[in-house]
Rosetta silent file (secondary structure, phi, psi, omega in degrees, C-alpha in Angstrom):
SEQUENCE: MFGLNKTDLSVLVLRDADGIADAVRAALSTASPEERPGLERAAAIIAEASARTDAEIRGQWVRDRLDAAGIEGPADSIPAIKALREAERQLSLATAVRLAQEARGAEEGA
SCORE:     score description
SCORE:     0.000 S_00000001
   1 L     0.000  -31.064 -174.567  -22.630    2.204    2.758 S_00000001
   2 E  -124.649  153.714 -178.100  -19.363    3.674    1.544 S_00000001
   3 L   -64.168  166.147 -174.747  -18.250    6.494   -0.715 S_00000001
   4 L   -79.164  -30.629 -173.967  -17.014    5.739   -4.299 S_00000001
   5 L   -85.078  117.855 -177.085  -13.463    7.133   -3.577 S_00000001
   6 L   -67.991   -9.211  171.924  -11.455    4.469   -1.708 S_00000001
   7 L   -85.144  -20.078 -175.529   -9.332    7.244    0.024 S_00000001
   8 L   -88.725  147.401  166.957  -12.456    8.766    1.674 S_00000001
   9 L   -96.793   90.706 -168.473  -14.077    7.643    4.900 S_00000001
  10 L  -119.907   83.379 -175.307  -17.622    8.080    3.842 S_00000001
  11 E  -110.979  130.346 -176.301  -19.600    5.666    6.172 S_00000001
  12 L  -111.960  114.706  171.205  -23.359    6.236    6.260 S_00000001
  13 L   -90.911  120.824  174.963  -25.244    4.655    9.210 S_00000001
  14 L   -97.558  135.480  179.600  -28.864    4.237    8.342 S_00000001
  15 L  -123.135  136.655  173.048  -31.446    4.306   11.064 S_00000001
  16 L  -133.538   18.986 -179.417  -35.012    3.329   10.723 S_00000001
  17 H   -66.999  -26.273 -178.223  -35.956    2.730   14.311 S_00000001
  18 H   -60.216  -51.187 -169.280  -38.127    5.879   14.499 S_00000001
  19 H   -68.596  -36.437  176.050  -40.541    4.615   11.874 S_00000001
  20 H   -64.224  -49.032  176.365  -40.622    1.040   13.483 S_00000001
  21 H   -52.839  -41.765 -176.556  -41.201    2.611   16.867 S_00000001
  22 H   -64.201  -47.890 -175.817  -44.088    4.581   15.575 S_00000001
  23 H   -68.819  -32.965  174.647  -45.676    1.540   14.058 S_00000001
  24 H   -65.550  -46.170  173.750  -45.216   -0.419   17.270 S_00000001
  25 H   -61.737  -35.369  177.554  -46.677    2.309   19.312 S_00000001
  26 H   -64.771  -46.915  179.050  -49.739    2.502   16.940 S_00000001
  27 H   -67.605  -31.946  176.744  -50.192   -1.202   17.389 S_00000001
  28 H   -62.355  -41.780 -174.297  -49.933   -0.864   21.169 S_00000001
  29 H   -62.479  -23.180  177.537  -52.733    1.580   21.155 S_00000001
  30 L  -120.173   24.172 -175.423  -55.114   -0.991   19.770 S_00000001
  31 L   -84.784  154.706  170.631  -53.620   -4.194   21.075 S_00000001
  32 L   -78.910  164.519  179.530  -55.471   -6.794   22.974 S_00000001
  33 L   -59.648  -23.517 -179.133  -54.280   -7.824   26.383 S_00000001
  34 L   -78.493  -33.915 -178.157  -52.765  -10.939   24.861 S_00000001
  35 L   -79.613  -23.130 -175.395  -50.803   -8.845   22.395 S_00000001
  36 H   -61.107  -52.359 -175.513  -49.522   -6.142   24.820 S_00000001
  37 H   -60.170  -40.610  176.456  -46.651   -7.943   26.474 S_00000001
  38 H   -69.206  -40.386 -178.560  -44.890   -8.834   23.126 S_00000001
  39 H   -64.775  -39.358  176.681  -45.527   -5.393   21.763 S_00000001
  40 H   -69.431  -34.858  174.150  -44.186   -3.746   24.873 S_00000001
  41 H   -67.286  -39.890  174.883  -41.109   -5.968   24.668 S_00000001
  42 H   -64.638  -30.863 -178.578  -40.579   -4.989   21.094 S_00000001
  43 H   -78.077  -30.180  171.908  -40.921   -1.387   21.868 S_00000001
  44 H   -65.959  -44.865  178.322  -38.195   -1.773   24.642 S_00000001
  45 H   -57.521  -54.645  177.501  -35.923   -3.565   22.086 S_00000001
  46 H   -48.504  -50.522 -175.686  -36.542   -0.752   19.532 S_00000001
  47 H   -60.917  -41.138  176.666  -35.781    1.878   22.095 S_00000001
  48 H   -62.622  -47.247  179.702  -32.474    0.221   23.022 S_00000001
  49 H   -62.432  -40.965 -178.602  -31.380   -0.107   19.429 S_00000001
  50 H   -68.803  -21.484  177.533  -32.238    3.443   18.692 S_00000001
  51 H   -76.064  -19.343 -174.116  -29.993    4.628   21.606 S_00000001
  52 L   -68.371  147.660  177.067  -26.862    3.184   20.090 S_00000001
  53 L   -71.353  166.523  166.655  -24.334    5.614   18.771 S_00000001
  54 H   -59.495  -44.502  176.956  -23.219    5.580   15.123 S_00000001
  55 H   -55.036  -46.461  178.320  -19.878    4.492   16.361 S_00000001
  56 H   -58.308  -48.002  179.279  -21.421    1.485   18.150 S_00000001
  57 H   -59.817  -43.471 -178.899  -23.346    0.591   14.989 S_00000001
  58 H   -64.659  -44.996 -175.447  -20.228    0.860   12.803 S_00000001
  59 H   -58.065  -42.887  174.504  -18.280   -1.201   15.468 S_00000001
  60 H   -58.539  -45.595 -176.037  -20.918   -3.928   15.267 S_00000001
  61 H   -58.955  -46.861  175.087  -20.815   -3.924   11.559 S_00000001
  62 H   -57.883  -55.458 -175.866  -16.976   -4.530   11.752 S_00000001
  63 H   -56.146  -49.905 -179.774  -17.364   -7.247   14.412 S_00000001
  64 H   -54.932  -46.382 -177.681  -20.086   -9.104   12.381 S_00000001
  65 H   -69.569  -31.302 -179.296  -17.782   -9.315    9.308 S_00000001
  66 H   -76.247  -39.393  177.270  -14.855  -10.342   11.461 S_00000001
  67 H   -58.447  -45.275  177.842  -16.916  -12.985   13.290 S_00000001
  68 H   -55.523  -33.859 -178.587  -17.957  -14.282    9.834 S_00000001
  69 H   -88.254   -4.660  175.173  -14.345  -14.648    8.843 S_00000001
  70 L    87.834   21.543  176.968  -13.523  -16.464   12.066 S_00000001
  71 L   -92.401  120.522 -173.789  -11.462  -13.619   13.508 S_00000001
  72 L  -106.737  -17.504  179.965  -11.623  -13.728   17.332 S_00000001
  73 L   -77.739 -163.475 -169.598   -8.853  -11.226   18.331 S_00000001
  74 L   -69.387  145.887  176.649   -8.876   -7.513   18.567 S_00000001
  75 L   -50.659  -27.927 -171.640  -10.686   -5.699   15.795 S_00000001
  76 L  -103.084    5.315  178.064   -7.613   -3.568   14.925 S_00000001
  77 L   -71.370  161.165 -177.819   -5.153   -6.478   14.519 S_00000001
  78 H   -64.568  -34.237  172.806   -3.411   -6.840   11.157 S_00000001
  79 H   -68.962  -35.040  176.554   -5.334  -10.208   10.466 S_00000001
  80 H   -56.844  -49.644  179.404   -8.572   -8.454   11.407 S_00000001
  81 H   -71.686  -34.901  171.987   -8.033   -5.640    9.038 S_00000001
  82 H   -56.977  -58.560  178.349   -6.894   -8.056    6.246 S_00000001
  83 H   -52.615  -39.232  169.408  -10.142   -9.968    6.801 S_00000001
  84 H   -62.132  -42.348  174.828  -12.151   -6.962    6.809 S_00000001
  85 H   -64.474  -39.802  178.934  -10.808   -5.813    3.451 S_00000001
  86 H   -72.825  -25.326  178.331  -11.410   -9.222    2.076 S_00000001
  87 H   -81.535  -29.431 -168.106  -15.003   -9.207    3.251 S_00000001
  88 L  -131.966   79.030 -161.981  -15.647   -5.683    1.991 S_00000001
  89 L   -72.194  -11.691  179.300  -13.346   -5.286   -0.983 S_00000001
  90 L   -79.719   -0.938  179.081  -14.345   -1.472   -1.709 S_00000001
  91 L   -79.968  135.681  176.260  -12.685   -0.414    1.539 S_00000001
  92 L   -86.732  166.160 -178.261   -9.415    1.208    1.320 S_00000001
  93 H   -50.171  -51.618 -177.985   -6.637    0.361    3.740 S_00000001
  94 H   -55.658  -44.823 -177.684   -7.230    3.762    5.600 S_00000001
  95 H   -66.131  -45.298  178.921  -10.943    3.284    5.876 S_00000001
  96 H   -57.763  -48.211  179.178  -10.567   -0.375    7.074 S_00000001
  97 H   -61.143  -45.310 -179.179   -7.970    0.808    9.801 S_00000001
  98 H   -69.159  -38.118  173.159  -10.201    3.490   10.955 S_00000001
  99 H   -66.184  -36.269 -173.942  -13.322    1.348   11.168 S_00000001
 100 H   -72.609  -34.774  170.554  -11.273   -1.377   12.866 S_00000001
 101 H   -61.950  -44.187  178.228   -9.965    1.174   15.379 S_00000001
 102 H   -73.539  -28.612 -179.967  -13.246    2.464   16.234 S_00000001
 103 H   -74.404  -35.417  174.416  -14.619   -1.072   16.632 S_00000001
 104 H   -59.895  -46.070  171.717  -11.622   -1.823   18.879 S_00000001
 105 H   -52.344  -44.965 -176.689  -12.600    1.149   20.899 S_00000001
 106 H   -70.539  -36.249  174.935  -16.100    0.068   21.177 S_00000001
 107 H   -71.956  -23.884  175.801  -14.959   -3.404   22.339 S_00000001
 108 H   -78.232  -27.595  178.119  -12.783   -1.929   25.076 S_00000001
 109 H   -83.134   -9.944  179.325  -15.580    0.310   26.223 S_00000001
 110 L   -69.451    0.000    0.000  -17.947   -2.575   26.479 S_00000001
């Protein structure tokens, strides 16, 4: 997920929703009436997930790590950044701060 150089902010967001959406659409085309509601709900969930921005996905990634560490305050607080770096040791301080600030922006925008 991150580059090898700790001074770079090389964050890659992987998306596989398109392939999953195609598979669900294919299943819907041959689904029985009993299967349709579940597959239609799955298609809606996939569409919602694929509409998220890269920043939202990175923000959720940060929040997940902070939640696991028991950090409830702002994502860009000093304890949060410390916890993020402890959870993901390959992060440089600069990268952790940028990710935390992005996550805080997503929290405020929610």
